[in-house]
């Protein structure tokens, strides 16, 4: 199966306040991103690979009608704001903040004297006017953790047809998904639909088979659900 691949090094540096980032997905529904950036899949409209500067922070700012997803790769952040103020996020953990119609304000702070690394994603809601909410996930080695999307009858994740999963794979472990996908290799390396990929590669196509070539390979996989309500 043919796939498209790009690497974050193809993108110009960006960022704001106390962080630097590469914007790999900037959907046309948002604004004009870097020329090499891709549109999203489903309601995914933004994906950035960010490094907070030592003691850097985003500064307090609001969101409305968007799900803001943070995946911690290295280091930690201290979460401030109207949802779960005082929560800490360390490597291999993720938080999902649903702004909904109620909205929220937040500030993410690097409390350390060294840079950290965090992936941030935005997903637009399918139903406007939802209440604000917060969910937290541990990303365990050897497991594939769904952090966003699914039917409305469940409460483990915020309901959406846009599914986000984080795979932390042992060497030789695989993940297979049908249909259209976007996958971002956060750590390690492997083969995506029989094409060699590594940390910083984003892949899109139809019908994903990913096999990890290194222990603790982390991959973010975005697909569209057909689970129903």
PDB file of N, CA, C and O in Angstrom, residues 47 69-73 92-96 119 121 137-148 163-169 173 175 177 184 186-187 216-222:
ATOM      1  N   UNK A  47      -1.275  19.265  14.798  1.00  0.00           N
ATOM      2  CA  UNK A  47      -0.320  18.426  15.514  1.00  0.00           C
ATOM      3  C   UNK A  47       1.027  19.124  15.471  1.00  0.00           C
ATOM      4  O   UNK A  47       1.528  19.455  14.386  1.00  0.00           O
ATOM      5  N   UNK A  69      -5.086  18.185  23.264  1.00  0.00           N
ATOM      6  CA  UNK A  69      -4.482  16.929  23.709  1.00  0.00           C
ATOM      7  C   UNK A  69      -2.980  17.124  23.836  1.00  0.00           C
ATOM      8  O   UNK A  69      -2.321  17.582  22.888  1.00  0.00           O
ATOM      9  N   UNK A  70      -2.424  16.780  24.988  1.00  0.00           N
ATOM     10  CA  UNK A  70      -0.993  16.912  25.254  1.00  0.00           C
ATOM     11  C   UNK A  70      -0.428  15.544  25.587  1.00  0.00           C
ATOM     12  O   UNK A  70      -0.926  14.862  26.485  1.00  0.00           O
ATOM     13  N   UNK A  71       0.624  15.148  24.849  1.00  0.00           N
ATOM     14  CA  UNK A  71       1.298  13.860  25.067  1.00  0.00           C
ATOM     15  C   UNK A  71       2.733  14.164  25.486  1.00  0.00           C
ATOM     16  O   UNK A  71       3.507  14.730  24.708  1.00  0.00           O
ATOM     17  N   UNK A  72       3.096  13.796  26.708  1.00  0.00           N
ATOM     18  CA  UNK A  72       4.425  14.112  27.234  1.00  0.00           C
ATOM     19  C   UNK A  72       5.403  13.025  26.810  1.00  0.00           C
ATOM     20  O   UNK A  72       5.184  11.836  27.055  1.00  0.00           O
ATOM     21  N   UNK A  73       6.504  13.455  26.183  1.00  0.00           N
ATOM     22  CA  UNK A  73       7.516  12.526  25.674  1.00  0.00           C
ATOM     23  C   UNK A  73       8.742  12.496  26.580  1.00  0.00           C
ATOM     24  O   UNK A  73       9.194  11.446  27.010  1.00  0.00           O
ATOM     25  N   UNK A  92       5.468   9.850  29.180  1.00  0.00           N
ATOM     26  CA  UNK A  92       4.577   8.704  28.984  1.00  0.00           C
ATOM     27  C   UNK A  92       3.232   8.882  29.687  1.00  0.00           C
ATOM     28  O   UNK A  92       2.627   7.918  30.146  1.00  0.00           O
ATOM     29  N   UNK A  93       2.788  10.127  29.740  1.00  0.00           N
ATOM     30  CA  UNK A  93       1.439  10.430  30.195  1.00  0.00           C
ATOM     31  C   UNK A  93       0.801  11.411  29.201  1.00  0.00           C
ATOM     32  O   UNK A  93       1.493  12.092  28.449  1.00  0.00           O
ATOM     33  N   UNK A  94      -0.540  11.454  29.201  1.00  0.00           N
ATOM     34  CA  UNK A  94      -1.263  12.340  28.292  1.00  0.00           C
ATOM     35  C   UNK A  94      -2.456  12.946  29.009  1.00  0.00           C
ATOM     36  O   UNK A  94      -3.044  12.324  29.901  1.00  0.00           O
ATOM     37  N   UNK A  95      -2.806  14.159  28.621  1.00  0.00           N
ATOM     38  CA  UNK A  95      -4.027  14.792  29.115  1.00  0.00           C
ATOM     39  C   UNK A  95      -4.857  15.265  27.936  1.00  0.00           C
ATOM     40  O   UNK A  95      -4.323  15.645  26.884  1.00  0.00           O
ATOM     41  N   UNK A  96      -6.180  15.213  28.102  1.00  0.00           N
ATOM     42  CA  UNK A  96      -7.119  15.676  27.084  1.00  0.00           C
ATOM     43  C   UNK A  96      -8.057  16.666  27.748  1.00  0.00           C
ATOM     44  O   UNK A  96      -8.734  16.336  28.724  1.00  0.00           O
ATOM     45  N   UNK A 119       4.033  16.524  22.532  1.00  0.00           N
ATOM     46  CA  UNK A 119       3.248  16.582  21.306  1.00  0.00           C
ATOM     47  C   UNK A 119       1.879  17.147  21.650  1.00  0.00           C
ATOM     48  O   UNK A 119       1.228  16.689  22.586  1.00  0.00           O
ATOM     49  N   UNK A 121      -1.991  18.114  20.102  1.00  0.00           N
ATOM     50  CA  UNK A 121      -2.942  17.900  19.025  1.00  0.00           C
ATOM     51  C   UNK A 121      -4.246  18.608  19.362  1.00  0.00           C
ATOM     52  O   UNK A 121      -4.620  18.692  20.537  1.00  0.00           O
ATOM     53  N   UNK A 137      -4.276  10.092  31.159  1.00  0.00           N
ATOM     54  CA  UNK A 137      -3.937   8.722  30.769  1.00  0.00           C
ATOM     55  C   UNK A 137      -2.461   8.427  31.043  1.00  0.00           C
ATOM     56  O   UNK A 137      -1.590   9.244  30.740  1.00  0.00           O
ATOM     57  N   UNK A 138      -2.198   7.247  31.609  1.00  0.00           N
ATOM     58  CA  UNK A 138      -0.853   6.675  31.647  1.00  0.00           C
ATOM     59  C   UNK A 138      -0.658   5.850  30.384  1.00  0.00           C
ATOM     60  O   UNK A 138      -1.532   5.063  29.997  1.00  0.00           O
ATOM     61  N   UNK A 139       0.502   6.007  29.755  1.00  0.00           N
ATOM     62  CA  UNK A 139       0.806   5.311  28.504  1.00  0.00           C
ATOM     63  C   UNK A 139       1.824   4.217  28.812  1.00  0.00           C
ATOM     64  O   UNK A 139       3.018   4.483  28.946  1.00  0.00           O
ATOM     65  N   UNK A 140       1.353   2.997  28.946  1.00  0.00           N
ATOM     66  CA  UNK A 140       2.173   1.900  29.438  1.00  0.00           C
ATOM     67  C   UNK A 140       2.876   1.156  28.308  1.00  0.00           C
ATOM     68  O   UNK A 140       2.304   0.940  27.235  1.00  0.00           O
ATOM     69  N   UNK A 141       4.117   0.743  28.570  1.00  0.00           N
ATOM     70  CA  UNK A 141       4.913   0.016  27.595  1.00  0.00           C
ATOM     71  C   UNK A 141       4.238  -1.309  27.249  1.00  0.00           C
ATOM     72  O   UNK A 141       3.758  -2.030  28.123  1.00  0.00           O
ATOM     73  N   UNK A 142       4.192  -1.604  25.956  1.00  0.00           N
ATOM     74  CA  UNK A 142       3.574  -2.832  25.489  1.00  0.00           C
ATOM     75  C   UNK A 142       2.091  -2.712  25.248  1.00  0.00           C
ATOM     76  O   UNK A 142       1.441  -3.699  24.882  1.00  0.00           O
ATOM     77  N   UNK A 143       1.537  -1.500  25.427  1.00  0.00           N
ATOM     78  CA  UNK A 143       0.097  -1.299  25.305  1.00  0.00           C
ATOM     79  C   UNK A 143      -0.219  -0.240  24.251  1.00  0.00           C
ATOM     80  O   UNK A 143       0.587   0.649  23.969  1.00  0.00           O
ATOM     81  N   UNK A 144      -1.424  -0.328  23.709  1.00  0.00           N
ATOM     82  CA  UNK A 144      -1.981   0.673  22.809  1.00  0.00           C
ATOM     83  C   UNK A 144      -3.133   1.331  23.557  1.00  0.00           C
ATOM     84  O   UNK A 144      -4.116   0.667  23.906  1.00  0.00           O
ATOM     85  N   UNK A 145      -3.003   2.612  23.840  1.00  0.00           N
ATOM     86  CA  UNK A 145      -3.958   3.322  24.687  1.00  0.00           C
ATOM     87  C   UNK A 145      -4.762   4.305  23.857  1.00  0.00           C
ATOM     88  O   UNK A 145      -4.209   5.219  23.245  1.00  0.00           O
ATOM     89  N   UNK A 146      -6.079   4.112  23.825  1.00  0.00           N
ATOM     90  CA  UNK A 146      -6.943   5.097  23.179  1.00  0.00           C
ATOM     91  C   UNK A 146      -7.118   6.270  24.138  1.00  0.00           C
ATOM     92  O   UNK A 146      -7.543   6.083  25.270  1.00  0.00           O
ATOM     93  N   UNK A 147      -6.829   7.480  23.652  1.00  0.00           N
ATOM     94  CA  UNK A 147      -6.952   8.665  24.500  1.00  0.00           C
ATOM     95  C   UNK A 147      -8.044   9.618  24.025  1.00  0.00           C
ATOM     96  O   UNK A 147      -8.380  10.562  24.738  1.00  0.00           O
ATOM     97  N   UNK A 148      -8.598   9.373  22.850  1.00  0.00           N
ATOM     98  CA  UNK A 148      -9.642  10.259  22.333  1.00  0.00           C
ATOM     99  C   UNK A 148     -10.511   9.507  21.349  1.00  0.00           C
ATOM    100  O   UNK A 148     -10.020   8.737  20.523  1.00  0.00           O
ATOM    101  N   UNK A 163     -10.455   9.055  16.162  1.00  0.00           N
ATOM    102  CA  UNK A 163      -9.816   8.217  17.177  1.00  0.00           C
ATOM    103  C   UNK A 163      -8.329   8.537  17.245  1.00  0.00           C
ATOM    104  O   UNK A 163      -7.633   8.548  16.223  1.00  0.00           O
ATOM    105  N   UNK A 164      -7.833   8.786  18.455  1.00  0.00           N
ATOM    106  CA  UNK A 164      -6.398   8.951  18.687  1.00  0.00           C
ATOM    107  C   UNK A 164      -5.932   7.861  19.636  1.00  0.00           C
ATOM    108  O   UNK A 164      -6.499   7.688  20.729  1.00  0.00           O
ATOM    109  N   UNK A 165      -4.905   7.129  19.215  1.00  0.00           N
ATOM    110  CA  UNK A 165      -4.303   6.088  20.037  1.00  0.00           C
ATOM    111  C   UNK A 165      -2.810   6.335  20.153  1.00  0.00           C
ATOM    112  O   UNK A 165      -2.164   6.791  19.206  1.00  0.00           O
ATOM    113  N   UNK A 166      -2.272   6.012  21.335  1.00  0.00           N
ATOM    114  CA  UNK A 166      -0.829   6.069  21.557  1.00  0.00           C
ATOM    115  C   UNK A 166      -0.337   4.635  21.745  1.00  0.00           C
ATOM    116  O   UNK A 166      -0.756   3.949  22.682  1.00  0.00           O
ATOM    117  N   UNK A 167       0.536   4.198  20.852  1.00  0.00           N
ATOM    118  CA  UNK A 167       1.117   2.857  20.944  1.00  0.00           C
ATOM    119  C   UNK A 167       2.543   2.973  21.473  1.00  0.00           C
ATOM    120  O   UNK A 167       3.376   3.654  20.875  1.00  0.00           O
ATOM    121  N   UNK A 168       2.799   2.341  22.639  1.00  0.00           N
ATOM    122  CA  UNK A 168       4.174   2.192  23.154  1.00  0.00           C
ATOM    123  C   UNK A 168       4.539   0.728  22.975  1.00  0.00           C
ATOM    124  O   UNK A 168       4.095  -0.146  23.711  1.00  0.00           O
ATOM    125  N   UNK A 169       5.348   0.471  21.957  1.00  0.00           N
ATOM    126  CA  UNK A 169       5.544  -0.889  21.477  1.00  0.00           C
ATOM    127  C   UNK A 169       6.897  -1.462  21.872  1.00  0.00           C
ATOM    128  O   UNK A 169       7.931  -0.773  21.818  1.00  0.00           O
ATOM    129  N   UNK A 173       6.615  -5.787  18.244  1.00  0.00           N
ATOM    130  CA  UNK A 173       5.182  -5.644  18.451  1.00  0.00           C
ATOM    131  C   UNK A 173       4.581  -4.828  17.307  1.00  0.00           C
ATOM    132  O   UNK A 173       5.234  -3.947  16.741  1.00  0.00           O
ATOM    133  N   UNK A 175       0.973  -2.870  15.371  1.00  0.00           N
ATOM    134  CA  UNK A 175      -0.375  -2.311  15.425  1.00  0.00           C
ATOM    135  C   UNK A 175      -0.895  -2.279  14.003  1.00  0.00           C
ATOM    136  O   UNK A 175      -0.184  -1.875  13.076  1.00  0.00           O
ATOM    137  N   UNK A 177      -4.349  -1.163  11.615  1.00  0.00           N
ATOM    138  CA  UNK A 177      -5.601  -0.430  11.557  1.00  0.00           C
ATOM    139  C   UNK A 177      -6.054  -0.335  10.102  1.00  0.00           C
ATOM    140  O   UNK A 177      -5.247  -0.105   9.194  1.00  0.00           O
ATOM    141  N   UNK A 184       2.229   9.225  13.539  1.00  0.00           N
ATOM    142  CA  UNK A 184       3.424  10.017  13.822  1.00  0.00           C
ATOM    143  C   UNK A 184       4.331   9.235  14.758  1.00  0.00           C
ATOM    144  O   UNK A 184       3.922   8.852  15.859  1.00  0.00           O
ATOM    145  N   UNK A 186       6.915   9.100  17.314  1.00  0.00           N
ATOM    146  CA  UNK A 186       7.410  10.028  18.332  1.00  0.00           C
ATOM    147  C   UNK A 186       8.776   9.591  18.854  1.00  0.00           C
ATOM    148  O   UNK A 186       9.640  10.415  19.172  1.00  0.00           O
ATOM    149  N   UNK A 187       8.967   8.277  18.933  1.00  0.00           N
ATOM    150  CA  UNK A 187      10.200   7.740  19.520  1.00  0.00           C
ATOM    151  C   UNK A 187      10.463   6.366  18.914  1.00  0.00           C
ATOM    152  O   UNK A 187       9.538   5.605  18.665  1.00  0.00           O
ATOM    153  N   UNK A 216      10.309   0.234  23.124  1.00  0.00           N
ATOM    154  CA  UNK A 216       9.721   1.515  23.531  1.00  0.00           C
ATOM    155  C   UNK A 216       9.645   2.499  22.369  1.00  0.00           C
ATOM    156  O   UNK A 216      10.003   3.672  22.489  1.00  0.00           O
ATOM    157  N   UNK A 217       9.179   1.991  21.242  1.00  0.00           N
ATOM    158  CA  UNK A 217       8.814   2.849  20.118  1.00  0.00           C
ATOM    159  C   UNK A 217       7.424   3.416  20.386  1.00  0.00           C
ATOM    160  O   UNK A 217       6.499   2.676  20.693  1.00  0.00           O
ATOM    161  N   UNK A 218       7.287   4.741  20.284  1.00  0.00           N
ATOM    162  CA  UNK A 218       6.002   5.395  20.524  1.00  0.00           C
ATOM    163  C   UNK A 218       5.465   5.957  19.217  1.00  0.00           C
ATOM    164  O   UNK A 218       6.160   6.690  18.517  1.00  0.00           O
ATOM    165  N   UNK A 219       4.210   5.615  18.921  1.00  0.00           N
ATOM    166  CA  UNK A 219       3.555   6.064  17.694  1.00  0.00           C
ATOM    167  C   UNK A 219       2.166   6.593  18.037  1.00  0.00           C
ATOM    168  O   UNK A 219       1.417   5.940  18.770  1.00  0.00           O
ATOM    169  N   UNK A 220       1.844   7.775  17.524  1.00  0.00           N
ATOM    170  CA  UNK A 220       0.484   8.315  17.620  1.00  0.00           C
ATOM    171  C   UNK A 220      -0.255   7.943  16.345  1.00  0.00           C
ATOM    172  O   UNK A 220       0.218   8.228  15.238  1.00  0.00           O
ATOM    173  N   UNK A 221      -1.411   7.283  16.488  1.00  0.00           N
ATOM    174  CA  UNK A 221      -2.175   6.823  15.332  1.00  0.00           C
ATOM    175  C   UNK A 221      -3.555   7.479  15.353  1.00  0.00           C
ATOM    176  O   UNK A 221      -4.267   7.414  16.354  1.00  0.00           O
ATOM    177  N   UNK A 222      -3.920   8.108  14.234  1.00  0.00           N
ATOM    178  CA  UNK A 222      -5.212   8.774  14.082  1.00  0.00           C
ATOM    179  C   UNK A 222      -6.001   8.035  13.010  1.00  0.00           C
ATOM    180  O   UNK A 222      -5.508   7.833  11.884  1.00  0.00           O
TER     181      UNK A 222
END
